[in-house]
Short mmCIF file of C-alpha atoms and ligand atoms in Angstrom, two decimals:
data_model
loop_
_atom_site.label_atom_id
_atom_site.label_comp_id
_atom_site.label_asym_id
_atom_site.label_seq_id
_atom_site.Cartn_x
_atom_site.Cartn_y
_atom_site.Cartn_z
CA MET A 25 -28.16 -106.18 -36.72
CA GLU A 26 -25.08 -104.46 -35.30
CA ASN A 27 -26.18 -105.23 -31.74
CA ILE A 28 -27.09 -108.75 -32.74
CA LEU A 29 -23.64 -109.33 -34.24
CA GLU A 30 -22.00 -107.80 -31.21
CA GLU A 31 -23.99 -110.13 -28.94
CA ALA A 32 -23.24 -113.19 -31.11
CA ASN A 33 -19.54 -112.31 -31.13
CA ARG A 34 -19.45 -112.47 -27.33
CA CYS A 35 -20.35 -116.20 -27.51
CA LEU A 36 -17.37 -118.42 -26.69
CA ASN A 37 -18.68 -121.38 -28.74
CA CYS A 38 -18.16 -123.67 -25.74
CA LYS A 39 -17.45 -127.28 -26.69
CA VAL A 40 -19.50 -128.79 -23.86
CA LYS A 41 -22.56 -126.63 -24.70
CA PRO A 42 -23.89 -125.92 -21.19
CA CYS A 43 -26.54 -123.61 -22.72
CA SER A 44 -27.88 -126.39 -24.98
CA LYS A 45 -27.98 -128.81 -22.06
CA ALA A 46 -30.13 -126.35 -20.11
CA CYS A 47 -32.52 -125.77 -23.04
CA PRO A 48 -35.70 -127.91 -22.74
CA LEU A 49 -35.58 -128.42 -26.50
CA GLY A 50 -31.83 -129.12 -26.60
CA ASN A 51 -31.32 -126.42 -29.27
CA ASP A 52 -27.76 -126.41 -30.64
CA ILE A 53 -27.09 -122.90 -29.35
CA PRO A 54 -23.34 -122.50 -30.04
CA THR A 55 -23.76 -123.74 -33.64
CA PHE A 56 -26.65 -121.42 -34.46
CA ILE A 57 -24.84 -118.48 -32.86
CA LYS A 58 -21.73 -119.33 -34.92
CA ALA A 59 -23.87 -119.07 -38.07
CA VAL A 60 -25.20 -115.70 -36.86
CA LYS A 61 -21.59 -114.52 -36.38
CA GLU A 62 -20.89 -115.53 -39.98
CA ASN A 63 -23.98 -113.59 -41.05
CA ASN A 64 -25.52 -116.82 -42.37
CA LEU A 65 -29.03 -116.48 -40.96
CA GLU A 66 -30.40 -119.21 -43.22
CA GLU A 67 -27.94 -121.69 -41.75
CA ALA A 68 -28.77 -120.48 -38.22
CA PHE A 69 -32.46 -121.18 -38.99
CA ASN A 70 -31.61 -124.63 -40.39
CA VAL A 71 -29.71 -125.47 -37.20
CA LEU A 72 -32.57 -124.35 -34.97
CA THR A 73 -35.30 -126.13 -36.97
CA GLN A 74 -33.58 -129.43 -36.26
CA THR A 75 -35.10 -129.12 -32.79
CA THR A 76 -37.77 -126.39 -32.79
CA VAL A 77 -40.37 -124.70 -34.95
CA LEU A 78 -41.44 -122.26 -32.24
CA GLY A 79 -38.29 -120.13 -32.04
CA ALA A 80 -40.10 -116.81 -32.60
CA ILE A 81 -42.36 -117.65 -29.63
CA CYS A 82 -39.84 -119.33 -27.31
CA GLY A 83 -37.29 -116.57 -28.01
CA ARG A 84 -39.81 -114.15 -26.52
CA VAL A 85 -41.53 -116.04 -23.70
CA CYS A 86 -39.16 -118.75 -22.41
CA PRO A 87 -37.78 -118.24 -18.90
CA HIS A 88 -34.25 -117.97 -20.37
CA GLN A 89 -32.68 -116.92 -17.08
CA LYS A 90 -33.74 -120.23 -15.58
CA GLN A 91 -32.77 -122.22 -18.68
CA CYS A 92 -30.10 -121.59 -21.37
CA MET A 93 -28.95 -118.15 -20.17
CA GLY A 94 -28.81 -119.38 -16.58
CA SER A 95 -26.10 -121.86 -17.66
CA CYS A 96 -24.16 -119.58 -20.03
CA VAL A 97 -20.45 -119.47 -19.21
CA ARG A 98 -20.36 -115.76 -20.05
CA GLY A 99 -22.70 -115.21 -17.12
CA ILE A 100 -20.04 -116.22 -14.57
CA LYS A 101 -18.04 -112.99 -14.88
CA SER A 102 -20.39 -110.72 -16.82
CA ASN A 103 -23.77 -110.89 -18.57
CA PRO A 104 -24.84 -114.15 -20.17
CA ILE A 105 -25.38 -114.17 -23.93
CA ASN A 106 -28.91 -112.99 -24.70
CA ILE A 107 -29.83 -116.26 -26.37
CA GLY A 108 -33.57 -115.49 -26.51
CA GLU A 109 -32.94 -112.31 -28.46
CA LEU A 110 -30.69 -114.11 -30.96
CA GLU A 111 -33.21 -116.92 -31.44
CA THR A 112 -35.99 -114.37 -31.95
CA TYR A 113 -33.87 -112.53 -34.51
CA VAL A 114 -33.12 -115.68 -36.50
CA PHE A 115 -36.76 -116.81 -36.54
CA ASP A 116 -38.21 -113.37 -37.27
CA ASN A 117 -35.84 -113.08 -40.24
CA ALA A 118 -36.81 -116.55 -41.49
CA LEU A 119 -40.55 -115.87 -41.16
CA GLU A 120 -40.14 -112.51 -42.86
CA LYS A 121 -38.13 -113.97 -45.76
CA ASP A 122 -40.23 -117.14 -45.85
CA LEU A 123 -37.20 -119.43 -45.55
CA LYS A 124 -38.09 -123.06 -46.18
CA ILE A 125 -37.86 -125.90 -43.66
CA ASN A 126 -36.32 -129.09 -45.11
CA LYS A 127 -38.60 -132.11 -45.60
CA THR A 128 -38.08 -135.84 -46.21
CA GLU A 129 -40.49 -138.47 -47.56
CA GLU A 130 -39.98 -141.20 -44.95
CA LEU A 131 -43.59 -141.11 -43.78
CA LYS A 132 -45.15 -140.50 -47.18
CA GLY A 133 -48.72 -141.84 -47.35
CA LYS A 134 -49.14 -142.01 -43.55
CA LYS A 135 -52.01 -140.06 -42.05
CA VAL A 136 -51.82 -138.58 -38.56
CA ALA A 137 -54.40 -136.57 -36.64
CA VAL A 138 -53.25 -134.13 -33.98
CA ILE A 139 -55.94 -133.09 -31.51
CA GLY A 140 -55.12 -129.69 -30.04
CA GLY A 141 -53.15 -126.97 -31.82
CA GLY A 142 -51.07 -125.58 -28.93
CA PRO A 143 -47.27 -125.68 -28.68
CA SER A 144 -47.14 -129.45 -28.23
CA GLY A 145 -49.58 -130.24 -31.07
CA LEU A 146 -48.04 -127.71 -33.47
CA THR A 147 -44.56 -129.10 -32.83
CA CYS A 148 -45.62 -132.72 -33.23
CA ALA A 149 -47.52 -131.86 -36.43
CA ALA A 150 -44.57 -129.93 -37.86
CA PHE A 151 -41.99 -132.64 -37.20
CA LEU A 152 -44.22 -135.40 -38.58
CA SER A 153 -44.92 -133.30 -41.64
CA MET A 154 -41.19 -132.62 -42.07
CA ASN A 155 -40.91 -136.41 -42.27
CA GLY A 156 -43.50 -136.52 -45.04
CA ALA A 157 -46.67 -137.55 -43.13
CA ASN A 158 -50.09 -136.07 -43.97
CA VAL A 159 -51.04 -134.30 -40.77
CA THR A 160 -54.38 -132.77 -39.82
CA ILE A 161 -54.74 -130.68 -36.66
CA TYR A 162 -58.17 -130.56 -34.97
CA GLU A 163 -58.55 -127.45 -32.83
CA LYS A 164 -61.53 -126.38 -30.71
CA GLN A 165 -60.76 -122.66 -30.97
CA LEU A 166 -61.15 -120.55 -34.10
CA LYS A 167 -57.38 -120.26 -34.51
CA LEU A 168 -54.31 -122.41 -33.81
CA GLY A 169 -51.80 -121.53 -31.10
CA GLY A 170 -53.38 -122.95 -27.93
CA ILE A 171 -51.97 -121.47 -24.74
CA THR A 172 -49.68 -119.14 -26.70
CA ARG A 173 -52.72 -117.42 -28.24
CA TYR A 174 -55.36 -118.05 -25.57
CA GLY A 175 -53.24 -117.88 -22.44
CA ILE A 176 -50.34 -115.46 -22.93
CA PRO A 177 -51.45 -111.82 -23.19
CA ASP A 178 -50.39 -109.89 -26.30
CA PHE A 179 -48.29 -107.44 -24.30
CA ARG A 180 -45.96 -110.41 -23.74
CA LEU A 181 -46.41 -112.12 -27.10
CA PRO A 182 -47.76 -110.17 -30.10
CA ARG A 183 -50.50 -112.07 -31.98
CA GLU A 184 -48.66 -111.38 -35.24
CA VAL A 185 -45.78 -113.59 -34.06
CA ILE A 186 -48.19 -116.46 -33.37
CA ASP A 187 -49.92 -115.96 -36.75
CA LYS A 188 -46.62 -116.07 -38.64
CA THR A 189 -45.41 -119.13 -36.72
CA VAL A 190 -48.66 -120.97 -37.41
CA GLU A 191 -48.53 -119.98 -41.10
CA LYS A 192 -45.02 -121.39 -41.38
CA ILE A 193 -46.12 -124.69 -39.82
CA LEU A 194 -49.17 -124.91 -42.08
CA SER A 195 -46.89 -124.25 -45.07
CA LEU A 196 -45.31 -127.64 -44.35
CA GLU A 197 -48.63 -128.95 -45.75
CA VAL A 198 -50.25 -129.42 -42.38
CA GLU A 199 -54.03 -129.18 -42.59
CA ALA A 200 -56.03 -127.40 -39.86
CA LYS A 201 -59.64 -128.05 -38.90
CA CYS A 202 -60.57 -125.33 -36.39
CA ASN A 203 -63.73 -124.90 -34.34
CA GLN A 204 -63.79 -128.69 -33.88
CA GLU A 205 -64.07 -129.88 -30.30
CA LEU A 206 -63.30 -133.40 -29.13
CA GLY A 207 -66.29 -134.98 -27.37
CA LYS A 208 -68.67 -132.49 -28.96
CA ASP A 209 -68.10 -132.31 -32.71
CA TYR A 210 -66.41 -135.72 -32.97
CA GLU A 211 -65.27 -138.60 -30.78
CA LEU A 212 -61.81 -140.11 -30.48
CA GLU A 213 -63.11 -143.35 -32.03
CA ASP A 214 -64.13 -141.59 -35.27
CA ILE A 215 -60.70 -140.08 -35.65
CA ALA A 216 -58.73 -143.15 -34.62
CA ASP A 217 -60.49 -145.17 -37.35
CA LYS A 218 -59.59 -142.69 -40.08
CA TYR A 219 -55.89 -142.13 -39.30
CA ASP A 220 -52.79 -144.29 -38.91
CA ALA A 221 -51.96 -142.55 -35.61
CA VAL A 222 -53.47 -139.90 -33.36
CA TYR A 223 -51.64 -137.45 -31.09
CA LEU A 224 -53.66 -135.92 -28.24
CA SER A 225 -52.40 -132.53 -27.14
CA PHE A 226 -55.44 -130.60 -26.01
CA GLY A 227 -53.70 -129.37 -22.87
CA ALA A 228 -54.74 -128.91 -19.28
CA ASN A 229 -56.32 -125.51 -19.10
CA VAL A 230 -58.97 -125.83 -16.39
CA SER A 231 -58.02 -123.78 -13.33
CA SER A 232 -57.57 -125.77 -10.13
CA LYS A 233 -59.45 -124.71 -7.03
CA MET A 234 -58.08 -124.01 -3.55
CA ASN A 235 -60.95 -125.92 -1.92
CA ILE A 236 -61.65 -123.19 0.61
CA PRO A 237 -65.02 -121.88 1.86
CA GLY A 238 -66.64 -119.25 -0.38
CA GLU A 239 -64.98 -120.41 -3.59
CA ASP A 240 -68.38 -120.79 -5.28
CA LEU A 241 -69.41 -117.17 -4.67
CA ASP A 242 -70.01 -114.85 -7.61
CA GLY A 243 -66.85 -112.95 -8.42
CA VAL A 244 -64.46 -115.92 -8.13
CA TYR A 245 -62.81 -116.77 -11.46
CA GLY A 246 -60.19 -119.12 -12.83
CA GLY A 247 -57.10 -117.35 -14.23
CA ASN A 248 -56.81 -119.77 -17.16
CA GLU A 249 -60.44 -119.21 -18.16
CA LEU A 250 -60.16 -115.40 -17.99
CA LEU A 251 -57.04 -115.44 -20.16
CA GLU A 252 -58.49 -118.01 -22.56
CA THR A 253 -61.86 -116.38 -23.19
CA GLY A 254 -60.83 -112.76 -22.69
CA ILE A 255 -64.24 -112.31 -21.02
CA HIS A 256 -63.78 -110.28 -17.83
CA PRO A 257 -66.06 -108.39 -15.44
CA ASP A 258 -65.73 -104.60 -15.25
CA TYR A 259 -62.78 -104.05 -12.91
CA THR A 260 -62.96 -100.26 -12.93
CA GLY A 261 -62.25 -99.00 -9.43
CA LYS A 262 -62.41 -102.54 -7.96
CA SER A 263 -60.06 -104.58 -5.78
CA VAL A 264 -58.95 -107.93 -7.16
CA ALA A 265 -56.95 -110.70 -5.47
CA VAL A 266 -54.97 -113.16 -7.59
CA SER A 267 -54.01 -116.33 -5.75
CA GLY A 268 -50.81 -118.00 -7.00
CA GLY A 269 -47.21 -117.28 -7.97
CA GLY A 270 -46.71 -118.63 -11.50
CA ASN A 271 -47.02 -117.22 -15.00
CA VAL A 272 -50.81 -117.46 -15.06
CA ALA A 273 -50.95 -115.42 -11.83
CA MET A 274 -48.61 -112.78 -13.31
CA ASP A 275 -50.42 -112.64 -16.66
CA SER A 276 -53.82 -112.42 -14.93
CA ALA A 277 -52.70 -109.72 -12.47
CA ARG A 278 -51.07 -107.56 -15.14
CA THR A 279 -54.03 -107.94 -17.53
CA ILE A 280 -56.52 -107.00 -14.79
CA LYS A 281 -54.46 -103.99 -13.68
CA ARG A 282 -54.33 -102.80 -17.29
CA MET A 283 -58.12 -103.17 -17.46
CA GLY A 284 -58.60 -100.50 -14.80
CA ALA A 285 -58.71 -102.30 -11.44
CA LYS A 286 -57.92 -99.97 -8.55
CA ASN A 287 -56.02 -102.55 -6.49
CA VAL A 288 -54.60 -105.86 -7.67
CA TYR A 289 -53.02 -108.06 -5.01
CA VAL A 290 -51.05 -111.20 -5.82
CA ILE A 291 -51.39 -113.41 -2.76
CA TYR A 292 -48.69 -116.05 -2.60
CA ARG A 293 -48.06 -118.36 0.32
CA ARG A 294 -44.30 -118.63 -0.18
CA ALA A 295 -41.60 -115.91 -0.51
CA ARG A 296 -40.63 -114.07 -3.68
CA GLU A 297 -37.54 -116.29 -4.20
CA GLN A 298 -39.79 -119.34 -4.44
CA MET A 299 -42.11 -117.88 -7.07
CA PRO A 300 -42.24 -119.98 -10.23
CA ALA A 301 -42.91 -116.81 -12.27
CA GLU A 302 -40.01 -115.13 -14.01
CA ASP A 303 -38.24 -112.40 -12.05
CA TYR A 304 -38.63 -109.82 -14.82
CA GLU A 305 -42.37 -110.48 -14.92
CA VAL A 306 -42.66 -109.85 -11.19
CA GLU A 307 -40.65 -106.64 -11.69
CA GLU A 308 -42.89 -105.54 -14.56
CA ALA A 309 -46.03 -106.31 -12.54
CA MET A 310 -44.69 -104.28 -9.61
CA LYS A 311 -43.87 -101.35 -11.92
CA GLU A 312 -47.42 -101.50 -13.27
CA GLY A 313 -48.80 -101.18 -9.75
CA VAL A 314 -49.61 -104.79 -8.84
CA GLU A 315 -49.10 -105.36 -5.10
CA PHE A 316 -47.61 -108.57 -3.75
CA LEU A 317 -48.57 -110.18 -0.46
CA PHE A 318 -45.83 -112.76 -0.04
CA GLN A 319 -46.13 -115.40 2.68
CA ASN A 320 -49.87 -114.84 2.90
CA ASN A 321 -52.60 -117.30 2.12
CA ILE A 322 -56.34 -117.04 1.52
CA VAL A 323 -58.27 -119.24 3.97
CA LYS A 324 -61.83 -118.08 3.28
CA ILE A 325 -63.77 -115.98 0.77
CA ILE A 326 -66.52 -114.04 2.52
CA GLY A 327 -69.75 -112.62 1.07
CA ASN A 328 -73.49 -113.11 0.82
CA ASP A 329 -73.99 -113.78 -2.88
CA LYS A 330 -70.78 -112.32 -4.14
CA VAL A 331 -67.24 -111.73 -2.95
CA GLU A 332 -67.01 -109.01 -0.30
CA LYS A 333 -63.94 -109.81 1.79
CA LEU A 334 -61.11 -112.28 2.10
CA GLU A 335 -59.88 -113.89 5.26
CA CYS A 336 -56.13 -114.36 4.93
CA ILE A 337 -53.43 -115.75 7.16
CA LYS A 338 -49.69 -115.14 7.31
CA THR A 339 -47.29 -118.02 6.77
CA GLU A 340 -43.75 -118.95 7.77
CA LEU A 341 -41.48 -121.14 5.69
CA VAL A 342 -40.29 -124.33 7.33
CA GLN A 343 -37.82 -126.98 6.15
CA LYS A 344 -39.58 -130.32 6.57
CA GLU A 345 -37.97 -133.72 6.34
CA GLY A 346 -38.32 -135.30 2.92
CA GLU A 347 -39.43 -132.01 1.28
CA LYS A 348 -37.16 -130.38 -1.30
CA ARG A 349 -38.79 -126.97 -1.02
CA LEU A 350 -39.50 -124.90 2.08
CA VAL A 351 -43.04 -125.58 3.20
CA PRO A 352 -45.39 -122.68 4.06
CA VAL A 353 -47.03 -123.15 7.45
CA ASN A 354 -49.86 -120.92 8.69
CA ILE A 355 -48.91 -118.71 11.65
CA GLU A 356 -51.53 -119.16 14.33
CA GLU A 357 -53.73 -116.17 15.11
CA SER A 358 -52.28 -114.09 12.28
CA ASN A 359 -55.62 -114.04 10.45
CA TYR A 360 -56.92 -110.77 9.06
CA THR A 361 -59.63 -109.67 6.63
CA ILE A 362 -59.31 -107.47 3.58
CA ASP A 363 -62.09 -105.94 1.40
CA MET A 364 -62.20 -107.48 -2.06
CA ASP A 365 -64.48 -107.45 -5.12
CA TYR A 366 -63.05 -110.30 -7.18
CA VAL A 367 -60.78 -113.31 -6.65
CA VAL A 368 -58.82 -115.04 -9.40
CA MET A 369 -57.53 -118.56 -8.84
CA ALA A 370 -54.14 -119.17 -10.46
CA VAL A 371 -52.90 -122.03 -8.30
CA GLY A 372 -52.47 -124.58 -11.08
CA SER A 373 -54.50 -126.22 -13.82
CA LYS A 374 -55.69 -129.61 -14.87
CA ALA A 375 -57.09 -131.38 -17.90
CA ASN A 376 -60.80 -131.15 -18.68
CA LYS A 377 -62.10 -134.20 -16.80
CA GLU A 378 -65.22 -134.64 -18.92
CA VAL A 379 -63.32 -134.64 -22.21
CA VAL A 380 -60.64 -136.98 -20.84
CA GLU A 381 -63.28 -139.40 -19.51
CA LYS A 382 -65.06 -139.48 -22.86
CA THR A 383 -61.89 -140.69 -24.58
CA GLY A 384 -62.12 -143.85 -22.47
CA LEU A 385 -58.33 -143.81 -22.05
CA GLU A 386 -56.55 -144.77 -18.83
CA THR A 387 -55.61 -141.86 -16.60
CA THR A 388 -53.16 -141.21 -13.77
CA GLU A 389 -54.12 -140.42 -10.17
CA TYR A 390 -53.82 -136.72 -11.08
CA GLY A 391 -56.33 -136.97 -13.91
CA ASN A 392 -53.70 -136.82 -16.67
CA ILE A 393 -53.78 -139.20 -19.60
CA LYS A 394 -51.53 -142.16 -18.90
CA VAL A 395 -48.81 -142.91 -21.46
CA ASN A 396 -45.93 -145.36 -21.62
CA GLU A 397 -42.31 -144.34 -22.26
CA LYS A 398 -43.16 -144.16 -25.99
CA TYR A 399 -45.95 -141.63 -25.39
CA MET A 400 -48.58 -144.23 -26.31
CA THR A 401 -51.84 -144.22 -24.35
CA SER A 402 -53.79 -147.31 -23.32
CA LYS A 403 -55.14 -147.43 -26.90
CA LYS A 404 -52.77 -148.64 -29.62
CA GLY A 405 -51.86 -145.95 -32.12
CA VAL A 406 -53.18 -143.14 -29.89
CA PHE A 407 -50.41 -141.02 -28.37
CA ALA A 408 -50.53 -138.08 -25.96
CA GLY A 409 -48.19 -135.37 -24.70
CA GLY A 410 -47.77 -131.89 -23.29
CA ASP A 411 -49.74 -130.71 -20.26
CA LEU A 412 -52.24 -133.51 -20.84
CA ILE A 413 -49.69 -136.04 -19.56
CA GLY A 414 -48.44 -133.72 -16.80
CA THR A 415 -45.44 -132.17 -18.58
CA LYS A 416 -44.05 -129.03 -16.90
CA ALA A 417 -46.33 -126.22 -17.98
CA THR A 418 -44.04 -124.14 -20.17
CA VAL A 419 -44.15 -123.62 -23.92
CA ALA A 420 -40.70 -125.14 -24.47
CA TRP A 421 -41.38 -128.27 -22.42
CA ALA A 422 -44.73 -128.76 -24.19
CA ALA A 423 -42.92 -128.42 -27.51
CA ARG A 424 -40.27 -130.92 -26.41
CA SER A 425 -42.99 -133.37 -25.51
CA GLY A 426 -44.54 -132.87 -28.98
CA ARG A 427 -41.21 -133.46 -30.70
CA ASN A 428 -40.45 -136.57 -28.63
CA ALA A 429 -43.92 -137.90 -29.38
CA SER A 430 -43.40 -137.25 -33.11
CA GLU A 431 -40.29 -139.43 -32.97
CA ALA A 432 -42.22 -142.19 -31.17
CA ILE A 433 -45.09 -141.93 -33.68
CA LYS A 434 -42.61 -142.09 -36.57
CA LYS A 435 -41.13 -145.32 -35.21
CA TYR A 436 -44.61 -146.74 -34.71
CA LEU A 437 -45.65 -145.86 -38.26
CA LEU A 438 -42.47 -147.40 -39.69
CA GLY A 439 -43.00 -150.53 -37.58
CA GLU A 440 -39.73 -149.93 -35.69
CA GLU A 441 -41.14 -149.68 -32.16
FE1 LIG B 501 -22.06 -119.24 -26.04
FE2 LIG B 501 -22.83 -119.02 -23.46
FE3 LIG B 501 -23.46 -121.23 -24.86
FE4 LIG B 501 -20.88 -120.76 -24.17
S1 LIG B 501 -22.59 -121.18 -22.77
S2 LIG B 501 -21.66 -121.49 -26.19
S3 LIG B 501 -20.82 -118.54 -24.31
S4 LIG B 501 -24.18 -119.14 -25.29
#
């Protein structure tokens, strides 16, 4: 607590709140830190639950340096306030002491189904329930948490934190029906008929492909699928290439290295500065022995039945007209081959096409579910959010989408849209 107080006391309580503006959830950071300074942790929790129910998770896994902490005034001359640590402290204390979240009765008697219990679905369910609605979450996995449980390894986010967060949300009288998969155990139509509104938030967790020769060979995996199922081949003494530069690439590479792979290479076609992954994660991966091949790209996976080698090429970064980011361009005749046993694709993810098609809802050219500015899909009363509508793939942005959708659903249910 001493350190926490010391950290809170460094906060300048800036009037213009640059930290809050840079927070995807718009958390009122100066006000909650002020409550921490006054040793009023219950008030700090009340302030934060105006905008988030996932503080114990976001406090640990958000890319704070790129968000709130990146805009902290204290960071200009010294270290920014460690906002993530303070948020974690406030939420851990609240979960430990079972502090209550305030509820109203505005939506009393209204029934809402939430399909998908990840960060977006949990947030939407919690905020609707805080407004008095009867909410039921349908989840295909055995437990709630979505990407936080089935995508982020426990060395980054302890399962206990997810369990406690979920328990707190369920204590708002949210019902959970797990092991229930859309398109298999029930159809959207069945649900839509039984509820006053439906929120779709089953995510986009199917790994994208690079569309290169050899991608169908044995030994090529999707990073999302490996992290989701936890089912891996035996990596002992093997060489593994991970293609990509985001969080899924980092989580996959670090998990695989910990599982005994001899060599793990992250192959990324841009430079380190352009990596979407957090800097500290890259550092950690390096410390753990993961090797990085920046400005390299895989052009072909070679093997008879299974992966044996990779053909790679070096790239240079070029500023092209109309492009915001530097564009990687292959350097002619820089091709080389490298022995490899497994390849993991972590170059992006998309929604499950089959499940989306079965809903019969309109989609975008990228295969996401199409929504209007009020998060409503092409079917009245059916809303969607999070990765499923193409939201930036971070926990906090998914949660923001869930909260925004809950506000839109509330208006719809009250006939105010
Ligand atoms: Fe405190 Fe930094 Fe936010 Fe200012 S910008 S209120 S110092 S956390």
